[in-house]
PDB file of C-alpha atoms and ligand atoms in Angstrom:
ATOM      1  CA  MET A  28    -172.685 179.949  79.931  1.00 35.00           C
ATOM      2  CA  ALA A  29    -175.176 177.555  81.430  1.00 37.00           C
ATOM      3  CA  ASP A  30    -172.527 175.514  83.218  1.00 40.00           C
ATOM      4  CA  GLU A  31    -171.231 178.531  85.034  1.00 38.00           C
ATOM      5  CA  ASP A  32    -174.552 178.868  86.735  1.00 38.00           C
ATOM      6  CA  LYS A  33    -173.986 175.605  88.541  1.00 42.00           C
ATOM      7  CA  TYR A  34    -171.384 177.132  90.773  1.00 39.00           C
ATOM      8  CA  PRO A  35    -172.080 180.847  90.618  1.00 34.00           C
ATOM      9  CA  VAL A  36    -169.155 183.166  91.145  1.00 34.00           C
ATOM     10  CA  GLU A  37    -166.375 182.111  93.502  1.00 36.00           C
ATOM     11  CA  SER A  38    -168.530 183.172  96.438  1.00 32.00           C
ATOM     12  CA  ASP A  39    -168.203 180.569  99.138  1.00 36.00           C
ATOM     13  CA  ARG A  40    -165.893 178.265  97.183  1.00 31.00           C
ATOM     14  CA  ARG A  41    -162.557 178.136  98.847  1.00 30.00           C
ATOM     15  CA  ARG A  42    -159.839 179.336  96.554  1.00 27.00           C
ATOM     16  CA  PHE A  43    -156.939 176.983  96.101  1.00 24.00           C
ATOM     17  CA  VAL A  44    -154.393 178.800  98.215  1.00 24.00           C
ATOM     18  CA  LYS A  45    -156.797 179.112 101.071  1.00 24.00           C
ATOM     19  CA  GLY A  46    -157.514 175.379 100.843  1.00 26.00           C
ATOM     20  CA  VAL A  47    -153.825 174.599 101.057  1.00 25.00           C
ATOM     21  CA  VAL A  48    -153.347 176.833 104.048  1.00 24.00           C
ATOM     22  CA  GLY A  49    -156.184 175.092 105.821  1.00 26.00           C
ATOM     23  CA  ALA A  50    -155.156 171.603 104.819  1.00 29.00           C
ATOM     24  CA  ALA A  51    -152.825 170.830 107.672  1.00 29.00           C
ATOM     25  CA  ALA A  52    -155.324 171.973 110.202  1.00 29.00           C
ATOM     26  CA  VAL A  53    -158.141 169.942 108.743  1.00 32.00           C
ATOM     27  CA  ALA A  54    -156.084 166.820 108.360  1.00 33.00           C
ATOM     28  CA  GLY A  55    -154.595 167.205 111.796  1.00 29.00           C
ATOM     29  CA  PHE A  56    -157.985 167.594 113.311  1.00 27.00           C
ATOM     30  CA  GLY A  57    -159.190 164.520 111.511  1.00 28.00           C
ATOM     31  CA  ALA A  58    -156.340 162.500 112.872  1.00 27.00           C
ATOM     32  CA  SER A  59    -156.819 163.494 116.440  1.00 27.00           C
ATOM     33  CA  GLY A  60    -160.421 164.558 116.819  1.00 26.00           C
ATOM     34  CA  ALA A  61    -162.312 162.013 114.809  1.00 27.00           C
ATOM     35  CA  ALA A  62    -164.783 161.071 117.459  1.00 25.00           C
ATOM     36  CA  ALA A  63    -165.769 164.672 117.929  1.00 25.00           C
ATOM     37  CA  VAL A  64    -166.566 165.402 114.295  1.00 32.00           C
ATOM     38  CA  ASN A  65    -168.103 162.208 113.018  1.00 32.00           C
ATOM     39  CA  THR A  66    -171.316 160.498 113.907  1.00 34.00           C
ATOM     40  CA  SER A  67    -169.913 157.111 113.162  1.00 40.00           C
ATOM     41  CA  THR A  68    -171.375 153.777 114.044  1.00 40.00           C
ATOM     42  CA  PRO A  69    -168.992 150.843 114.396  1.00 41.00           C
ATOM     43  CA  PRO A  70    -168.916 148.883 111.155  1.00 44.00           C
ATOM     44  CA  SER A  71    -170.349 145.421 111.074  1.00 49.00           C
ATOM     45  CA  PRO A  72    -167.661 142.881 111.868  1.00 51.00           C
ATOM     46  CA  VAL A  73    -168.709 140.903 108.812  1.00 56.00           C
ATOM     47  CA  GLY A  74    -168.184 143.749 106.368  1.00 68.00           C
ATOM     48  CA  GLY A  75    -170.008 146.864 105.305  1.00 76.00           C
ATOM     49  CA  GLY A  76    -171.554 149.612 107.421  1.00 87.00           C
ATOM     50  CA  VAL A  77    -170.573 153.133 108.318  1.00 92.00           C
ATOM     51  CA  ARG A  78    -166.841 153.614 107.897  1.00 92.00           C
ATOM     52  CA  ASN A  79    -164.575 156.511 108.720  1.00 96.00           C
ATOM     53  CA  PHE A  80    -161.851 157.098 106.175  1.00 97.00           C
ATOM     54  CA  MET A  81    -159.228 159.640 105.226  1.00 98.00           C
ATOM     55  CA  GLY A  82    -159.760 161.173 101.832  1.00 98.00           C
ATOM     56  CA  THR A  83    -159.775 164.250  99.636  1.00 97.00           C
ATOM     57  CA  GLU A  84    -162.160 166.990 100.591  1.00 97.00           C
ATOM     58  CA  MET A  85    -165.299 167.044  98.424  1.00 95.00           C
ATOM     59  CA  VAL A  86    -165.438 170.694  97.417  1.00 94.00           C
ATOM     60  CA  ASP A  87    -168.319 171.017  94.955  1.00 93.00           C
ATOM     61  CA  GLY A  88    -170.816 169.042  92.929  1.00 95.00           C
ATOM     62  CA  PRO A  89    -173.131 166.107  93.653  1.00 96.00           C
ATOM     63  CA  ALA A  90    -170.626 163.587  95.055  1.00 97.00           C
ATOM     64  CA  PRO A  91    -171.545 162.655  98.630  1.00 96.00           C
ATOM     65  CA  ASN A  92    -168.016 162.581 100.006  1.00 96.00           C
ATOM     66  CA  GLY A  93    -164.349 162.696  99.083  1.00 98.00           C
ATOM     67  CA  MET A  94    -162.319 159.934  97.464  1.00 98.00           C
ATOM     68  CA  PRO A  95    -160.352 157.701  99.837  1.00 98.00           C
ATOM     69  CA  GLN A  96    -156.618 157.969 100.064  1.00 98.00           C
ATOM     70  CA  ILE A  97    -154.309 154.991  99.569  1.00 98.00           C
ATOM     71  CA  PRO A  98    -151.473 155.281 102.064  1.00 98.00           C
ATOM     72  CA  LEU A  99    -148.095 154.803 100.403  1.00 98.00           C
ATOM     73  CA  GLU A 100    -144.397 154.445 101.027  1.00 98.00           C
ATOM     74  CA  ILE A 101    -141.281 154.363  98.873  1.00 98.00           C
ATOM     75  CA  ASP A 102    -139.045 151.290  98.946  1.00 98.00           C
ATOM     76  CA  ASP A 103    -135.253 151.305  99.095  1.00 98.00           C
ATOM     77  CA  GLU A 104    -134.997 151.332  95.304  1.00 98.00           C
ATOM     78  CA  GLY A 105    -137.361 154.273  94.849  1.00 98.00           C
ATOM     79  CA  TYR A 106    -140.518 152.409  93.802  1.00 98.00           C
ATOM     80  CA  LEU A 107    -143.900 153.505  95.170  1.00 98.00           C
ATOM     81  CA  VAL A 108    -145.808 150.958  97.205  1.00 98.00           C
ATOM     82  CA  GLY A 109    -149.417 151.238  98.343  1.00 98.00           C
ATOM     83  CA  ILE A 110    -149.902 150.081 101.913  1.00 98.00           C
ATOM     84  CA  TRP A 111    -152.389 147.241 102.317  1.00 97.00           C
ATOM     85  CA  PRO A 112    -153.665 146.767 105.873  1.00 96.00           C
ATOM     86  CA  GLU A 113    -152.628 143.664 107.739  1.00 95.00           C
ATOM     87  CA  THR A 114    -155.058 140.801 107.588  1.00 93.00           C
ATOM     88  CA  GLN A 115    -156.406 139.288 110.736  1.00 90.00           C
ATOM     89  CA  GLU A 116    -158.995 136.707 111.658  1.00 90.00           C
ATOM     90  CA  ILE A 117    -161.968 137.669 113.772  1.00 86.00           C
ATOM     91  CA  GLU A 118    -164.703 135.484 115.158  1.00 84.00           C
ATOM     92  CA  VAL A 119    -168.319 136.554 115.016  1.00 81.00           C
ATOM     93  CA  ASP A 120    -171.131 134.312 116.289  1.00 81.00           C
ATOM     94  CA  GLY A 121    -168.867 131.310 116.065  1.00 86.00           C
ATOM     95  CA  GLU A 122    -167.780 132.064 112.494  1.00 83.00           C
ATOM     96  CA  THR A 123    -164.275 133.120 111.496  1.00 84.00           C
ATOM     97  CA  PHE A 124    -163.773 136.003 109.095  1.00 84.00           C
ATOM     98  CA  VAL A 125    -160.657 137.541 107.596  1.00 88.00           C
ATOM     99  CA  ILE A 126    -160.477 141.325 107.615  1.00 90.00           C
ATOM    100  CA  ALA A 127    -157.756 143.731 106.568  1.00 94.00           C
ATOM    101  CA  GLU A 128    -157.338 146.537 109.116  1.00 94.00           C
ATOM    102  CA  GLU A 129    -154.410 148.286 110.656  1.00 95.00           C
ATOM    103  CA  GLU A 130    -153.730 151.471 112.570  1.00 97.00           C
ATOM    104  CA  ILE A 131    -151.581 153.930 110.645  1.00 97.00           C
ATOM    105  CA  GLY A 132    -150.721 157.394 111.903  1.00 97.00           C
ATOM    106  CA  GLY A 133    -153.410 157.174 114.582  1.00 96.00           C
ATOM    107  CA  ILE A 134    -156.115 156.222 112.030  1.00 97.00           C
ATOM    108  CA  GLU A 135    -157.825 152.853 111.666  1.00 96.00           C
ATOM    109  CA  TYR A 136    -157.085 151.993 108.031  1.00 97.00           C
ATOM    110  CA  SER A 137    -159.313 149.353 106.441  1.00 96.00           C
ATOM    111  CA  SER A 138    -159.691 147.676 103.067  1.00 95.00           C
ATOM    112  CA  GLU A 139    -163.329 148.735 103.312  1.00 95.00           C
ATOM    113  CA  TRP A 140    -162.341 152.304 102.522  1.00 97.00           C
ATOM    114  CA  TYR A 141    -162.678 151.235  98.867  1.00 97.00           C
ATOM    115  CA  HIS A 142    -166.006 149.437  99.156  1.00 95.00           C
ATOM    116  CA  TYR A 143    -168.168 151.548  96.878  1.00 96.00           C
ATOM    117  CA  CYS A 144    -168.788 151.727  93.126  1.00 95.00           C
ATOM    118  CA  GLY A 145    -167.872 148.065  92.730  1.00 93.00           C
ATOM    119  CA  GLY A 146    -164.662 148.328  94.744  1.00 94.00           C
ATOM    120  CA  GLN A 147    -166.161 145.725  97.068  1.00 92.00           C
ATOM    121  CA  THR A 148    -166.146 143.215  94.174  1.00 90.00           C
ATOM    122  CA  LEU A 149    -162.620 143.828  92.839  1.00 91.00           C
ATOM    123  CA  PRO A 150    -160.505 140.671  93.259  1.00 90.00           C
ATOM    124  CA  GLY A 151    -157.430 142.638  94.233  1.00 92.00           C
ATOM    125  CA  LEU A 152    -159.225 144.328  97.098  1.00 93.00           C
ATOM    126  CA  ALA A 153    -160.173 141.111  98.864  1.00 91.00           C
ATOM    127  CA  PRO A 154    -158.311 141.043 102.197  1.00 91.00           C
ATOM    128  CA  THR A 155    -156.398 137.911 101.297  1.00 89.00           C
ATOM    129  CA  ALA A 156    -155.887 138.527  97.570  1.00 90.00           C
ATOM    130  CA  ASP A 157    -152.526 137.220  96.391  1.00 88.00           C
ATOM    131  CA  GLN A 158    -151.218 140.573  95.173  1.00 91.00           C
ATOM    132  CA  GLU A 159    -148.108 142.686  95.526  1.00 93.00           C
ATOM    133  CA  ASN A 160    -148.589 146.317  96.467  1.00 96.00           C
ATOM    134  CA  TYR A 161    -146.481 148.264  93.971  1.00 97.00           C
ATOM    135  CA  PHE A 162    -148.238 150.893  91.905  1.00 97.00           C
ATOM    136  CA  HIS A 163    -147.966 150.143  88.160  1.00 96.00           C
ATOM    137  CA  TYR A 164    -148.657 152.645  85.374  1.00 96.00           C
ATOM    138  CA  SER A 165    -152.051 151.919  83.879  1.00 92.00           C
ATOM    139  CA  GLU A 166    -152.687 151.053  80.214  1.00 89.00           C
ATOM    140  CA  ILE A 167    -155.083 153.968  79.839  1.00 89.00           C
ATOM    141  CA  THR A 168    -153.735 157.316  80.937  1.00 93.00           C
ATOM    142  CA  GLN A 169    -154.953 160.878  80.925  1.00 92.00           C
ATOM    143  CA  TYR A 170    -151.397 162.258  80.710  1.00 95.00           C
ATOM    144  CA  GLU A 171    -149.154 162.722  77.680  1.00 95.00           C
ATOM    145  CA  TRP A 172    -145.936 162.535  79.701  1.00 96.00           C
ATOM    146  CA  GLN A 173    -146.897 159.060  80.809  1.00 96.00           C
ATOM    147  CA  GLN A 174    -147.503 157.917  77.245  1.00 95.00           C
ATOM    148  CA  SER A 175    -144.083 159.089  76.108  1.00 95.00           C
ATOM    149  CA  ASP A 176    -141.828 158.592  79.132  1.00 97.00           C
ATOM    150  CA  VAL A 177    -142.897 155.309  80.753  1.00 97.00           C
ATOM    151  CA  ASP A 178    -144.438 152.000  79.763  1.00 95.00           C
ATOM    152  CA  ALA A 179    -147.841 150.683  80.762  1.00 92.00           C
ATOM    153  CA  GLY A 180    -147.386 148.127  83.510  1.00 92.00           C
ATOM    154  CA  GLU A 181    -144.046 149.561  84.601  1.00 95.00           C
ATOM    155  CA  ARG A 182    -143.727 150.216  88.322  1.00 97.00           C
ATOM    156  CA  VAL A 183    -144.060 153.830  89.409  1.00 98.00           C
ATOM    157  CA  HIS A 184    -140.674 155.248  90.420  1.00 98.00           C
ATOM    158  CA  VAL A 185    -139.676 158.518  92.076  1.00 98.00           C
ATOM    159  CA  ASP A 186    -137.207 159.324  89.277  1.00 98.00           C
ATOM    160  CA  HIS A 187    -140.114 159.672  86.843  1.00 98.00           C
ATOM    161  CA  PHE A 188    -141.279 162.658  88.887  1.00 98.00           C
ATOM    162  CA  ASP A 189    -137.991 164.573  89.120  1.00 97.00           C
ATOM    163  CA  ASP A 190    -139.613 167.495  87.289  1.00 97.00           C
ATOM    164  CA  TYR A 191    -142.624 167.675  89.590  1.00 97.00           C
ATOM    165  CA  MET A 192    -141.956 171.301  90.518  1.00 96.00           C
ATOM    166  CA  GLU A 193    -141.904 172.403  86.887  1.00 95.00           C
ATOM    167  CA  TRP A 194    -144.477 170.097  85.308  1.00 96.00           C
ATOM    168  CA  GLU A 195    -147.219 171.784  83.305  1.00 92.00           C
ATOM    169  CA  ALA A 196    -150.482 170.291  82.127  1.00 91.00           C
ATOM    170  CA  THR A 197    -150.728 169.938  78.360  1.00 85.00           C
ATOM    171  CA  GLU A 198    -153.600 172.367  78.097  1.00 83.00           C
ATOM    172  CA  ASP A 199    -152.200 174.861  80.585  1.00 85.00           C
ATOM    173  CA  ILE A 200    -154.739 174.075  83.273  1.00 92.00           C
ATOM    174  CA  GLY A 201    -154.561 175.827  86.616  1.00 90.00           C
ATOM    175  CA  THR A 202    -151.323 176.819  88.327  1.00 92.00           C
ATOM    176  CA  SER A 203    -148.138 175.490  86.723  1.00 91.00           C
ATOM    177  CA  GLY A 204    -145.453 173.805  88.752  1.00 94.00           C
ATOM    178  CA  ILE A 205    -147.549 172.696  91.700  1.00 95.00           C
ATOM    179  CA  GLY A 206    -147.249 168.990  91.052  1.00 97.00           C
ATOM    180  CA  LYS A 207    -147.110 166.118  88.603  1.00 98.00           C
ATOM    181  CA  PRO A 208    -149.802 163.426  88.249  1.00 98.00           C
ATOM    182  CA  ALA A 209    -149.965 159.873  86.932  1.00 98.00           C
ATOM    183  CA  ASN A 210    -152.608 157.202  86.410  1.00 97.00           C
ATOM    184  CA  ALA A 211    -151.727 153.888  87.970  1.00 96.00           C
ATOM    185  CA  ARG A 212    -153.265 150.603  88.988  1.00 95.00           C
ATOM    186  CA  TRP A 213    -152.805 148.771  92.267  1.00 96.00           C
ATOM    187  CA  ARG A 214    -153.195 145.139  93.379  1.00 94.00           C
ATOM    188  CA  SER A 215    -154.349 144.362  89.862  1.00 91.00           C
ATOM    189  CA  GLU A 216    -151.647 142.099  88.437  1.00 83.00           C
ATOM    190  CA  GLY A 217    -152.160 138.662  86.920  1.00 76.00           C
ATOM    191  CA  ASP A 218    -153.759 136.970  83.960  1.00 64.00           C
ATOM    192  CA  ASP A 219    -157.046 136.430  85.718  1.00 58.00           C
ATOM    193  CA  ILE A 220    -157.624 140.117  86.366  1.00 60.00           C
ATOM    194  CA  GLY A 221    -159.017 141.963  83.385  1.00 58.00           C
ATOM    195  CA  SER A 222    -158.702 145.684  82.799  1.00 61.00           C
ATOM    196  CA  ALA A 223    -162.284 146.217  83.974  1.00 61.00           C
ATOM    197  CA  GLU A 224    -161.235 144.829  87.318  1.00 76.00           C
ATOM    198  CA  THR A 225    -158.177 146.914  87.981  1.00 90.00           C
ATOM    199  CA  VAL A 226    -157.977 149.248  90.935  1.00 95.00           C
ATOM    200  CA  PRO A 227    -157.681 152.806  89.505  1.00 95.00           C
ATOM    201  CA  VAL A 228    -155.255 155.131  91.259  1.00 97.00           C
ATOM    202  CA  LEU A 229    -154.386 158.775  90.833  1.00 98.00           C
ATOM    203  CA  ILE A 230    -150.911 159.666  92.049  1.00 98.00           C
ATOM    204  CA  ILE A 231    -149.733 163.262  92.527  1.00 98.00           C
ATOM    205  CA  ARG A 232    -146.344 164.454  93.629  1.00 98.00           C
ATOM    206  CA  SER A 233    -146.444 168.003  94.931  1.00 98.00           C
ATOM    207  CA  GLU A 234    -144.483 170.266  97.192  1.00 97.00           C
ATOM    208  CA  LEU A 235    -147.840 171.195  98.701  1.00 96.00           C
ATOM    209  CA  ILE A 236    -148.259 167.629  99.924  1.00 97.00           C
ATOM    210  CA  GLU A 237    -144.875 167.792 101.630  1.00 96.00           C
ATOM    211  CA  GLU A 238    -145.774 171.042 103.322  1.00 95.00           C
ATOM    212  CA  THR A 239    -149.174 169.821 104.398  1.00 93.00           C
ATOM    213  CA  ALA A 240    -147.816 166.566 105.746  1.00 95.00           C
ATOM    214  CA  ALA A 241    -145.238 168.168 108.036  1.00 93.00           C
ATOM    215  CA  GLY A 242    -146.267 167.555 111.625  1.00 94.00           C
ATOM    216  CA  ASP A 243    -149.446 165.688 110.760  1.00 96.00           C
ATOM    217  CA  ASP A 244    -149.453 162.092 112.043  1.00 97.00           C
ATOM    218  CA  TRP A 245    -151.677 160.669 109.352  1.00 97.00           C
ATOM    219  CA  LEU A 246    -150.133 162.413 106.371  1.00 98.00           C
ATOM    220  CA  GLU A 247    -146.604 161.728 107.544  1.00 97.00           C
ATOM    221  CA  ALA A 248    -147.505 158.053 107.712  1.00 98.00           C
ATOM    222  CA  SER A 249    -149.464 157.890 104.460  1.00 98.00           C
ATOM    223  CA  THR A 250    -147.489 160.127 102.085  1.00 98.00           C
ATOM    224  CA  GLU A 251    -143.779 160.338 101.311  1.00 98.00           C
ATOM    225  CA  ASP A 252    -141.578 162.865  99.499  1.00 98.00           C
ATOM    226  CA  GLY A 253    -144.674 164.755  98.374  1.00 98.00           C
ATOM    227  CA  PHE A 254    -146.413 161.706  96.838  1.00 98.00           C
ATOM    228  CA  ILE A 255    -150.064 161.082  97.560  1.00 98.00           C
ATOM    229  CA  ALA A 256    -152.351 158.398  96.081  1.00 98.00           C
ATOM    230  CA  VAL A 257    -156.134 158.231  95.940  1.00 98.00           C
ATOM    231  CA  PHE A 258    -158.571 155.534  94.833  1.00 98.00           C
ATOM    232  CA  ASN A 259    -159.581 157.317  91.641  1.00 97.00           C
ATOM    233  CA  THR A 260    -163.297 156.606  91.558  1.00 97.00           C
ATOM    234  CA  CYS A 261    -165.850 159.397  91.862  1.00 98.00           C
ATOM    235  CA  THR A 262    -168.144 158.813  94.820  1.00 97.00           C
ATOM    236  CA  HIS A 263    -171.124 160.127  92.851  1.00 97.00           C
ATOM    237  CA  PHE A 264    -171.690 157.693  89.955  1.00 97.00           C
ATOM    238  CA  CYS A 265    -168.260 156.057  89.776  1.00 96.00           C
ATOM    239  CA  CYS A 266    -166.606 157.906  86.869  1.00 96.00           C
ATOM    240  CA  ILE A 267    -162.846 158.324  86.749  1.00 96.00           C
ATOM    241  CA  PRO A 268    -161.980 161.944  87.604  1.00 96.00           C
ATOM    242  CA  GLY A 269    -158.732 163.680  86.687  1.00 95.00           C
ATOM    243  CA  TRP A 270    -156.318 166.272  88.001  1.00 96.00           C
ATOM    244  CA  LYS A 271    -155.380 168.877  85.388  1.00 95.00           C
ATOM    245  CA  VAL A 272    -156.891 166.820  82.587  1.00 94.00           C
ATOM    246  CA  THR A 273    -159.557 168.999  80.996  1.00 90.00           C
ATOM    247  CA  ARG A 274    -159.852 172.734  80.501  1.00 87.00           C
ATOM    248  CA  GLU A 275    -163.545 172.371  81.242  1.00 87.00           C
ATOM    249  CA  SER A 276    -162.553 172.270  84.880  1.00 86.00           C
ATOM    250  CA  MET A 277    -161.352 175.867  84.597  1.00 86.00           C
ATOM    251  CA  GLN A 278    -164.963 177.034  84.169  1.00 82.00           C
ATOM    252  CA  PHE A 279    -165.535 176.214  87.803  1.00 78.00           C
ATOM    253  CA  GLY A 280    -162.305 177.659  89.123  1.00 77.00           C
ATOM    254  CA  THR A 281    -161.002 174.173  89.781  1.00 84.00           C
ATOM    255  CA  GLY A 282    -157.894 174.021  87.615  1.00 91.00           C
ATOM    256  CA  ASP A 283    -155.840 172.944  90.635  1.00 95.00           C
ATOM    257  CA  GLU A 284    -158.302 170.401  91.971  1.00 95.00           C
ATOM    258  CA  ILE A 285    -159.489 166.958  90.959  1.00 96.00           C
ATOM    259  CA  TYR A 286    -162.439 167.298  88.615  1.00 95.00           C
ATOM    260  CA  CYS A 287    -165.021 164.754  87.506  1.00 96.00           C
ATOM    261  CA  GLN A 288    -166.408 165.742  84.135  1.00 93.00           C
ATOM    262  CA  CYS A 289    -169.439 163.458  84.362  1.00 95.00           C
ATOM    263  CA  HIS A 290    -171.403 165.779  86.669  1.00 95.00           C
ATOM    264  CA  GLN A 291    -168.817 168.325  87.803  1.00 94.00           C
ATOM    265  CA  SER A 292    -167.825 167.052  91.216  1.00 96.00           C
ATOM    266  CA  VAL A 293    -164.662 168.630  92.542  1.00 96.00           C
ATOM    267  CA  TYR A 294    -162.185 167.217  95.051  1.00 97.00           C
ATOM    268  CA  ASP A 295    -159.242 168.940  96.705  1.00 96.00           C
ATOM    269  CA  PRO A 296    -156.181 166.648  96.743  1.00 97.00           C
ATOM    270  CA  PHE A 297    -154.382 168.986  99.140  1.00 96.00           C
ATOM    271  CA  THR A 298    -157.032 168.924 101.839  1.00 96.00           C
ATOM    272  CA  ILE A 299    -157.190 165.466 103.356  1.00 97.00           C
ATOM    273  CA  MET A 300    -159.793 165.017 106.026  1.00 96.00           C
ATOM    274  CA  GLU A 301    -161.577 162.327 107.961  1.00 97.00           C
ATOM    275  CA  GLN A 302    -165.027 161.520 106.616  1.00 96.00           C
ATOM    276  CA  SER A 303    -167.510 158.695 106.753  1.00 95.00           C
ATOM    277  CA  PHE A 304    -169.574 156.736 104.263  1.00 94.00           C
ATOM    278  CA  VAL A 305    -171.579 153.524 104.133  1.00 93.00           C
ATOM    279  CA  ALA A 306    -169.248 150.779 102.932  1.00 93.00           C
ATOM    280  CA  LEU A 307    -170.744 147.879 101.000  1.00 92.00           C
ATOM    281  CA  PRO A 308    -169.934 144.320 102.114  1.00 87.00           C
ATOM    282  CA  ARG A 309    -167.973 141.911  99.979  1.00 83.00           C
ATOM    283  CA  GLU A 310    -169.978 139.028  98.651  1.00 71.00           C
ATOM    284  CA  ASP A 311    -167.451 136.332  99.389  1.00 61.00           C
ATOM    285  CA  ASP A 312    -166.049 134.786 102.536  1.00 48.00           C
ATOM    286  CA  ASP A 313    -163.151 137.186 102.879  1.00 45.00           C
ATOM    287  CA  LEU A 314    -165.147 139.958 104.461  1.00 43.00           C
TER     288      LEU A 314
HETATM  289  S1  FES B 426    -169.763 163.728  89.341  1.00 95.37           S
HETATM  290 FE1  FES B 426    -171.115 162.173  88.762  1.00 95.37          FE
HETATM  291  S2  FES B 426    -169.816 160.461  88.455  1.00 95.37           S
HETATM  292 FE2  FES B 426    -168.477 162.051  89.081  1.00 95.37          FE
END
């Protein structure tokens, strides 16, 4: 098949298990050795510029880098909450700007992690946007369980993932029982925010996340009970990828990885590493 020629054989592609084994080491290195592995320039204080971020490893395909993670926590009632960095005012050349940045798990977490593919224009991602941080199930979902078991707009709750160690993709994609996914939106509530302006999120609960997070400062601070969240926007041309959504992904040996069917980019949700990209500035005052 022609598509198979794009990524010939398994050759240098890391197989899933190997990726999982290496995940803790990679993430740990990213958390502690960032300066040594990245040629980063300090971002402009007024928004945009080269940014370091923590995200999924980009394994294959044309995407330039991984997708950024959204750090999360679980509240006392079991609802999942995305962490939004604290806002602060900074002064540059006599002008005052509001930025959202905060150190989490030894990493400088910034709202600019999501400044690509239009993320820099989303109302909910403005540093001072009047938004709560719960994840809500999105109206459009790639998963049948979500259509039948929960309502669109409902807040994401740990109880909905009780079967995460047995969950199987509808089309029997990849390894069964390694996690359960959901499509959600974040900081996108309110009448004035249309569906085209929601912040797309992919949530996965997996035992592999729990294992990988153990002893890693960043992952312990940004994941909980095996839940991980990513800003679900392909860094190539901005499509919405999926985890265990299409059997087409099996052609490339990526049944256990996030797959973008637009141009076959592949991301590993179990290998979180520090990377850098050029963040775009916001076009308003809340830079
Ligand atoms: S691979 Fe091109 S948009 Fe995802």
